[in-house]
CSV table of C-alpha atoms in Angstrom, one decimal:
chain,number,residue,atom,x,y,z
D,1,UNK,CA,170.6,188.5,124.9
D,2,UNK,CA,168.8,185.2,125.4
D,3,UNK,CA,167.4,185.2,128.9
D,4,UNK,CA,165.7,182.1,130.5
D,5,UNK,CA,165.6,183.7,134.0
D,6,UNK,CA,167.6,180.8,135.3
D,7,UNK,CA,170.7,181.1,137.4
D,8,UNK,CA,173.2,181.2,134.4
D,9,UNK,CA,171.4,183.9,132.4
D,10,UNK,CA,170.7,186.0,135.5
D,11,UNK,CA,174.5,185.9,136.2
D,12,UNK,CA,175.5,186.8,132.5
D,13,UNK,CA,172.8,189.7,132.3
D,14,UNK,CA,174.2,191.0,135.9
D,15,UNK,CA,177.9,190.6,134.9
D,16,UNK,CA,177.0,192.6,131.6
D,17,UNK,CA,175.3,195.2,133.6
D,18,UNK,CA,178.1,195.8,136.0
D,19,UNK,CA,180.5,195.9,133.2
D,20,UNK,CA,178.5,198.9,131.7
D,21,UNK,CA,176.4,197.4,129.0
D,22,UNK,CA,173.2,199.0,129.8
D,23,UNK,CA,171.3,198.8,126.4
D,24,UNK,CA,170.6,195.0,126.7
D,25,UNK,CA,167.4,193.7,125.6
D,26,UNK,CA,166.5,190.5,127.3
D,27,UNK,CA,164.9,187.9,124.9
D,28,UNK,CA,162.8,185.0,126.6
D,29,UNK,CA,161.1,182.2,124.6
D,30,UNK,CA,158.4,180.3,126.6
D,31,UNK,CA,158.6,176.9,125.0
D,32,UNK,CA,155.0,176.0,126.1
D,33,UNK,CA,156.2,172.6,127.8
D,34,UNK,CA,155.8,173.3,131.3
D,35,UNK,CA,152.6,174.6,133.4
D,36,UNK,CA,154.6,177.3,135.2
D,37,UNK,CA,156.4,178.5,132.1
D,38,UNK,CA,154.0,181.5,131.9
D,39,UNK,CA,154.9,182.6,135.4
D,40,UNK,CA,158.8,182.5,134.2
D,41,UNK,CA,157.8,184.8,131.5
D,42,UNK,CA,156.1,187.3,134.0
D,43,UNK,CA,159.1,187.1,136.1
D,44,UNK,CA,161.6,188.0,133.3
D,45,UNK,CA,159.4,190.9,132.5
D,46,UNK,CA,159.9,192.1,136.3
D,47,UNK,CA,163.6,191.6,136.3
D,48,UNK,CA,163.9,193.7,133.1
D,49,UNK,CA,161.7,196.4,134.3
D,50,UNK,CA,163.5,196.6,137.9
D,51,UNK,CA,166.7,197.2,135.8
D,52,UNK,CA,165.4,199.4,133.2
D,53,UNK,CA,166.1,196.8,130.5
D,54,UNK,CA,163.8,196.1,127.3
D,55,UNK,CA,162.5,192.6,127.1
D,56,UNK,CA,161.0,190.8,124.1
D,57,UNK,CA,159.0,187.7,125.3
D,58,UNK,CA,157.2,185.3,123.0
D,59,UNK,CA,155.5,181.8,123.5
D,60,UNK,CA,155.6,179.0,121.2
D,61,UNK,CA,154.5,175.4,121.0
D,62,UNK,CA,157.4,173.4,120.8
D,63,UNK,CA,155.8,170.0,121.1
D,64,UNK,CA,153.7,170.6,117.9
D,65,UNK,CA,156.9,172.0,115.8
D,66,UNK,CA,158.6,168.6,116.7
D,67,UNK,CA,155.4,166.8,115.6
D,68,UNK,CA,155.0,168.6,112.3
D,69,UNK,CA,158.8,168.4,111.5
D,70,UNK,CA,159.0,165.0,112.7
D,71,UNK,CA,161.9,165.7,115.0
D,72,UNK,CA,162.7,165.3,118.8
D,73,UNK,CA,161.6,167.9,121.4
D,74,UNK,CA,165.1,169.1,122.0
D,75,UNK,CA,165.9,169.6,118.5
D,76,UNK,CA,162.7,171.5,117.8
D,77,UNK,CA,163.4,173.7,120.8
D,78,UNK,CA,166.7,174.5,119.4
D,79,UNK,CA,165.3,175.3,116.0
D,80,UNK,CA,162.6,177.7,117.4
D,81,UNK,CA,165.0,179.4,119.7
D,82,UNK,CA,167.2,180.4,116.8
D,83,UNK,CA,164.3,181.3,114.6
D,84,UNK,CA,163.1,183.6,117.8
D,85,UNK,CA,166.6,185.0,118.0
D,86,UNK,CA,166.7,185.8,114.2
D,87,UNK,CA,163.1,187.7,114.3
D,88,UNK,CA,164.3,189.8,117.3
D,89,UNK,CA,167.6,190.6,115.8
D,90,UNK,CA,165.8,191.7,112.7
D,91,UNK,CA,163.2,193.7,114.6
D,92,UNK,CA,165.5,195.4,116.9
D,93,UNK,CA,168.3,196.0,114.1
D,94,UNK,CA,171.1,194.3,116.2
D,95,UNK,CA,173.7,191.8,115.1
D,96,UNK,CA,174.7,190.2,118.3
D,97,UNK,CA,172.8,187.8,120.5
D,98,UNK,CA,174.6,186.7,123.7
D,99,UNK,CA,173.6,183.4,125.7
D,100,UNK,CA,174.7,181.9,129.0
D,101,UNK,CA,176.3,178.4,127.8
D,102,UNK,CA,178.9,177.6,130.3
D,103,UNK,CA,181.7,175.0,130.4
D,104,UNK,CA,179.5,172.3,131.9
D,105,UNK,CA,177.2,172.7,128.8
D,106,UNK,CA,180.3,172.4,126.6
D,107,UNK,CA,180.9,169.0,128.2
D,108,UNK,CA,177.6,167.8,127.9
D,109,UNK,CA,177.2,168.9,124.2
D,110,UNK,CA,180.8,166.9,123.6
D,111,UNK,CA,179.4,163.8,125.0
D,112,UNK,CA,175.9,164.1,123.4
D,113,UNK,CA,177.6,164.6,119.9
D,114,UNK,CA,180.2,161.9,120.6
D,115,UNK,CA,177.3,159.4,121.4
D,116,UNK,CA,175.4,160.5,118.5
D,117,UNK,CA,178.2,159.8,116.0
D,118,UNK,CA,179.4,163.3,115.3
D,119,UNK,CA,182.6,163.8,113.4
D,120,UNK,CA,185.5,166.1,114.7
D,121,UNK,CA,183.6,169.4,113.8
D,122,UNK,CA,180.8,168.2,116.2
D,123,UNK,CA,182.9,167.2,118.9
D,124,UNK,CA,184.6,170.7,119.0
D,125,UNK,CA,181.3,171.6,120.9
D,126,UNK,CA,180.0,175.2,121.0
D,127,UNK,CA,182.0,178.1,119.8
D,128,UNK,CA,182.4,181.4,121.7
D,129,UNK,CA,181.5,183.2,118.4
D,130,UNK,CA,179.0,181.5,115.9
D,131,UNK,CA,177.7,183.5,113.1
D,132,UNK,CA,174.3,182.2,112.0
D,133,UNK,CA,171.7,182.8,109.2
D,134,UNK,CA,168.2,181.8,110.0
D,135,UNK,CA,165.3,182.7,107.8
D,136,UNK,CA,167.4,185.0,105.8
D,137,UNK,CA,168.5,186.9,108.9
D,138,UNK,CA,172.2,186.9,110.0
D,139,UNK,CA,173.2,187.4,113.3
D,140,UNK,CA,176.4,186.4,115.6
D,141,UNK,CA,175.9,184.1,118.6
D,142,UNK,CA,178.1,184.9,121.4
D,143,UNK,CA,178.8,182.6,124.4
D,144,UNK,CA,181.1,184.7,126.7
D,145,UNK,CA,180.8,182.0,129.5
D,146,UNK,CA,182.1,178.8,127.9
D,147,UNK,CA,185.2,178.7,130.1
D,148,UNK,CA,183.2,179.3,133.3
D,149,UNK,CA,182.0,176.3,135.2
D,150,UNK,CA,178.6,175.8,136.7
D,151,UNK,CA,180.0,175.7,140.3
D,152,UNK,CA,181.6,179.2,139.8
D,153,UNK,CA,178.2,180.6,138.7
D,154,UNK,CA,176.4,179.2,141.8
D,155,UNK,CA,178.9,180.6,143.9
D,156,UNK,CA,179.0,184.0,142.6
D,157,UNK,CA,175.2,183.9,142.5
D,158,UNK,CA,175.0,183.3,146.0
D,159,UNK,CA,177.5,185.8,146.9
D,160,UNK,CA,175.6,188.5,145.1
D,161,UNK,CA,172.2,187.1,146.6
D,162,UNK,CA,170.5,187.1,143.3
D,163,UNK,CA,167.3,185.7,142.7
D,164,UNK,CA,166.5,183.4,139.6
D,165,UNK,CA,164.1,180.9,138.3
D,166,UNK,CA,164.3,177.1,138.8
D,167,UNK,CA,163.6,175.3,135.6
D,168,UNK,CA,161.9,172.2,136.7
D,169,UNK,CA,162.5,170.4,133.5
D,170,UNK,CA,166.4,170.4,134.3
D,171,UNK,CA,165.5,167.4,136.3
D,172,UNK,CA,163.4,165.8,134.0
D,173,UNK,CA,165.1,162.3,132.9
D,174,UNK,CA,163.0,162.4,129.5
D,175,UNK,CA,165.5,164.6,128.1
D,176,UNK,CA,168.8,163.5,126.9
D,177,UNK,CA,170.9,166.4,128.3
D,178,UNK,CA,169.5,165.8,131.8
D,179,UNK,CA,170.4,162.2,131.7
D,180,UNK,CA,174.0,163.0,130.5
D,181,UNK,CA,174.2,165.5,133.3
D,182,UNK,CA,172.7,163.4,136.1
D,183,UNK,CA,173.6,160.0,135.3
D,184,UNK,CA,176.4,159.5,132.6
D,185,UNK,CA,178.9,162.1,134.0
D,186,UNK,CA,178.6,160.9,137.6
D,187,UNK,CA,179.0,157.3,136.2
D,188,UNK,CA,182.0,158.2,134.3
D,189,UNK,CA,183.5,159.8,137.3
D,190,UNK,CA,182.7,156.8,139.6
D,191,UNK,CA,184.7,154.6,136.9
D,192,UNK,CA,187.6,156.8,136.5
D,193,UNK,CA,187.7,157.6,140.2
D,194,UNK,CA,188.3,161.3,139.4
D,195,UNK,CA,186.4,164.2,137.9
D,196,UNK,CA,186.2,163.9,134.2
D,197,UNK,CA,184.5,167.3,133.3
D,198,UNK,CA,187.9,169.3,132.7
D,199,UNK,CA,189.3,166.8,130.7
D,200,UNK,CA,186.6,166.4,128.4
D,201,UNK,CA,186.3,170.2,128.1
D,202,UNK,CA,190.1,170.2,127.1
D,203,UNK,CA,189.5,167.6,124.4
D,204,UNK,CA,186.9,169.8,122.9
D,205,UNK,CA,189.3,172.6,122.7
D,206,UNK,CA,192.1,170.6,121.3
D,207,UNK,CA,189.6,169.4,118.3
D,208,UNK,CA,188.6,173.1,118.0
D,209,UNK,CA,192.1,174.1,116.7
D,210,UNK,CA,192.2,170.9,114.3
D,211,UNK,CA,188.8,171.6,113.1
D,212,UNK,CA,189.6,175.3,112.4
D,213,UNK,CA,192.7,174.1,110.2
D,214,UNK,CA,190.6,171.7,108.4
D,215,UNK,CA,187.9,174.3,107.8
D,216,UNK,CA,190.3,176.4,106.0
D,217,UNK,CA,191.3,173.8,103.7
D,218,UNK,CA,187.6,173.0,103.0
D,219,UNK,CA,186.9,176.5,102.3
D,220,UNK,CA,189.6,177.0,99.5
D,221,UNK,CA,187.5,174.3,97.5
D,222,UNK,CA,184.8,177.0,97.0
D,223,UNK,CA,181.4,178.0,98.3
D,224,UNK,CA,178.4,175.9,98.9
D,225,UNK,CA,176.5,175.1,95.7
D,226,UNK,CA,173.2,173.7,95.0
D,227,UNK,CA,174.7,170.3,93.9
D,228,UNK,CA,178.1,168.6,94.9
D,229,UNK,CA,180.7,167.7,92.3
D,230,UNK,CA,181.5,164.0,92.4
D,231,UNK,CA,185.0,164.4,90.7
D,232,UNK,CA,185.9,167.1,93.5
D,233,UNK,CA,184.9,164.8,96.3
D,234,UNK,CA,186.8,161.7,94.8
D,235,UNK,CA,190.0,164.2,94.7
D,236,UNK,CA,190.3,165.1,98.3
D,237,UNK,CA,191.3,163.2,101.5
D,238,UNK,CA,188.3,161.6,103.4
D,239,UNK,CA,188.5,164.1,106.3
D,240,UNK,CA,187.8,166.9,103.7
D,241,UNK,CA,185.3,164.7,101.8
D,242,UNK,CA,183.2,164.5,105.1
D,243,UNK,CA,183.4,168.1,105.8
D,244,UNK,CA,182.4,169.0,102.3
D,245,UNK,CA,179.2,166.8,102.8
D,246,UNK,CA,178.2,168.2,106.0
D,247,UNK,CA,178.7,171.8,104.8
D,248,UNK,CA,176.7,171.2,101.8
D,249,UNK,CA,173.8,169.3,103.5
D,250,UNK,CA,173.3,172.1,106.2
D,251,UNK,CA,173.7,174.7,103.5
D,252,UNK,CA,170.7,172.6,102.0
D,253,UNK,CA,168.7,172.7,105.3
D,254,UNK,CA,169.0,169.1,106.0
D,255,UNK,CA,168.4,168.2,109.5
D,256,UNK,CA,170.0,165.5,111.7
D,257,UNK,CA,173.0,165.3,109.8
D,258,UNK,CA,174.7,162.5,111.6
D,259,UNK,CA,177.5,160.0,110.4
D,260,UNK,CA,175.2,157.4,108.6
D,261,UNK,CA,173.6,160.5,106.5
D,262,UNK,CA,177.2,161.8,105.5
D,263,UNK,CA,178.5,158.3,104.7
D,264,UNK,CA,175.4,157.7,102.6
D,265,UNK,CA,175.8,160.8,100.6
D,266,UNK,CA,179.5,160.4,100.3
D,267,UNK,CA,178.9,157.0,99.0
D,268,UNK,CA,176.8,158.3,96.2
D,269,UNK,CA,180.1,159.9,94.8
D,270,UNK,CA,182.7,157.0,95.8
D,271,UNK,CA,180.7,154.0,94.5
D,272,UNK,CA,178.7,153.3,91.3
D,273,UNK,CA,175.5,152.2,93.3
D,274,UNK,CA,173.3,153.0,94.7
D,275,UNK,CA,172.4,156.4,92.8
D,276,UNK,CA,170.0,157.6,95.3
D,277,UNK,CA,169.5,157.5,99.1
D,278,UNK,CA,167.2,158.6,101.6
D,279,UNK,CA,167.6,161.7,103.8
D,280,UNK,CA,165.9,162.8,107.1
D,281,UNK,CA,162.4,164.3,106.6
D,282,UNK,CA,161.5,162.3,103.5
D,283,UNK,CA,163.9,164.0,101.0
D,284,UNK,CA,166.4,162.1,98.6
D,285,UNK,CA,169.9,162.7,97.4
D,286,UNK,CA,170.6,161.5,93.9
D,287,UNK,CA,173.7,161.2,91.6
D,288,UNK,CA,173.2,162.1,88.1
D,289,UNK,CA,175.7,163.3,85.3
D,290,UNK,CA,178.7,163.7,87.9
D,291,UNK,CA,176.6,165.7,90.3
D,292,UNK,CA,174.8,165.0,93.5
D,293,UNK,CA,171.7,166.9,94.2
D,294,UNK,CA,168.7,167.0,96.6
D,295,UNK,CA,165.1,165.9,95.7
D,296,UNK,CA,162.2,167.3,97.8
D,297,UNK,CA,160.0,164.5,99.2
D,298,UNK,CA,157.2,165.3,96.6
D,299,UNK,CA,159.6,165.2,93.7
D,300,UNK,CA,161.3,162.2,94.4
D,301,UNK,CA,158.7,159.7,92.7
D,302,UNK,CA,160.1,160.5,89.3
C-alpha cells in the first residue's frame, strides 16, 4: 500500500493489520521537495519494522521531472507516484495497491477538476477501484476510505494513540489543493452559512452513476485505436463524442486533457478547418483522409 507516514496512511495500515492483512508492503516515495523528507523515509522504515512489515522506499526528484516534462509540480508528483507503484507491483508480483484517499480528498478533487474545466467524467472524482496501466505494468489502485471523513480519521487516530508524521507541505499555499482546502472550502461554507463538503461529495457520487452508464455506451463503439474515425465521431451525440476524444487522448498518453484540448480535437472532426491543432507537450493532432492522428513534436514540421 502507498504509505506516506501521515495520519491517513497510518490509519489505513493499522486498520488493515487489525483486520488480519499481515502481508502488507509499505510503498513510500520521497518526492525530494522538503528538507525533512529523508526523516520521513526513515520513520516509515521504523514503522514497518516495528510491525513486521516489508517496506519499499524510493527517492525521486519531482521538481526536475516537472521541469523536464514542462508540467506542474503536482501533476509531476502524481505521475512519478503511479510509476513508482507500477514498478513496485512488477517487482513484488502484486496486482493491488491500496492508498488512503478519503472523503475530504474526494471533495477537493471535485472542486479542483470543476475549476479546471473537467467534464462529467472528471467530476466523478476518484473511484474506490481504478485499474491502471503505467509503463506497461497493470495494477489495481484501491481506495477503501473514500467514504470516511478526515475528522473521523483524526478521532480514530487519537483514540488509538497512534504516532504519525506531519507533512509541512500540507500547509504550503503554493499548492492548489492546499488553497482549496484552507481557503476555498471555508469561503464556500461562509457564503452558504453551512457545511458544504457532504453536498459536494454526494454530487460526485451522483455523477459517478451517470458516468458509468455513458462509459458503457462509449465502450460499445470499440477499443482505443491509433486514430480517431471522423465519421464515427460525427454519428454520435456530443456527450459520447467528448468521451471518445478523452479516452483516445489518454490512450495516446496526452497529458493535461482539459476542456479546451478536447474541444479542439473534436473540432477537427466537426468542421472543415483547421486540419491541425496544438496539443500539450508540443505534439499536434491532425485530420487527414477521414482520420485524426497525433504527430510527435519532432514530426510536425512536415
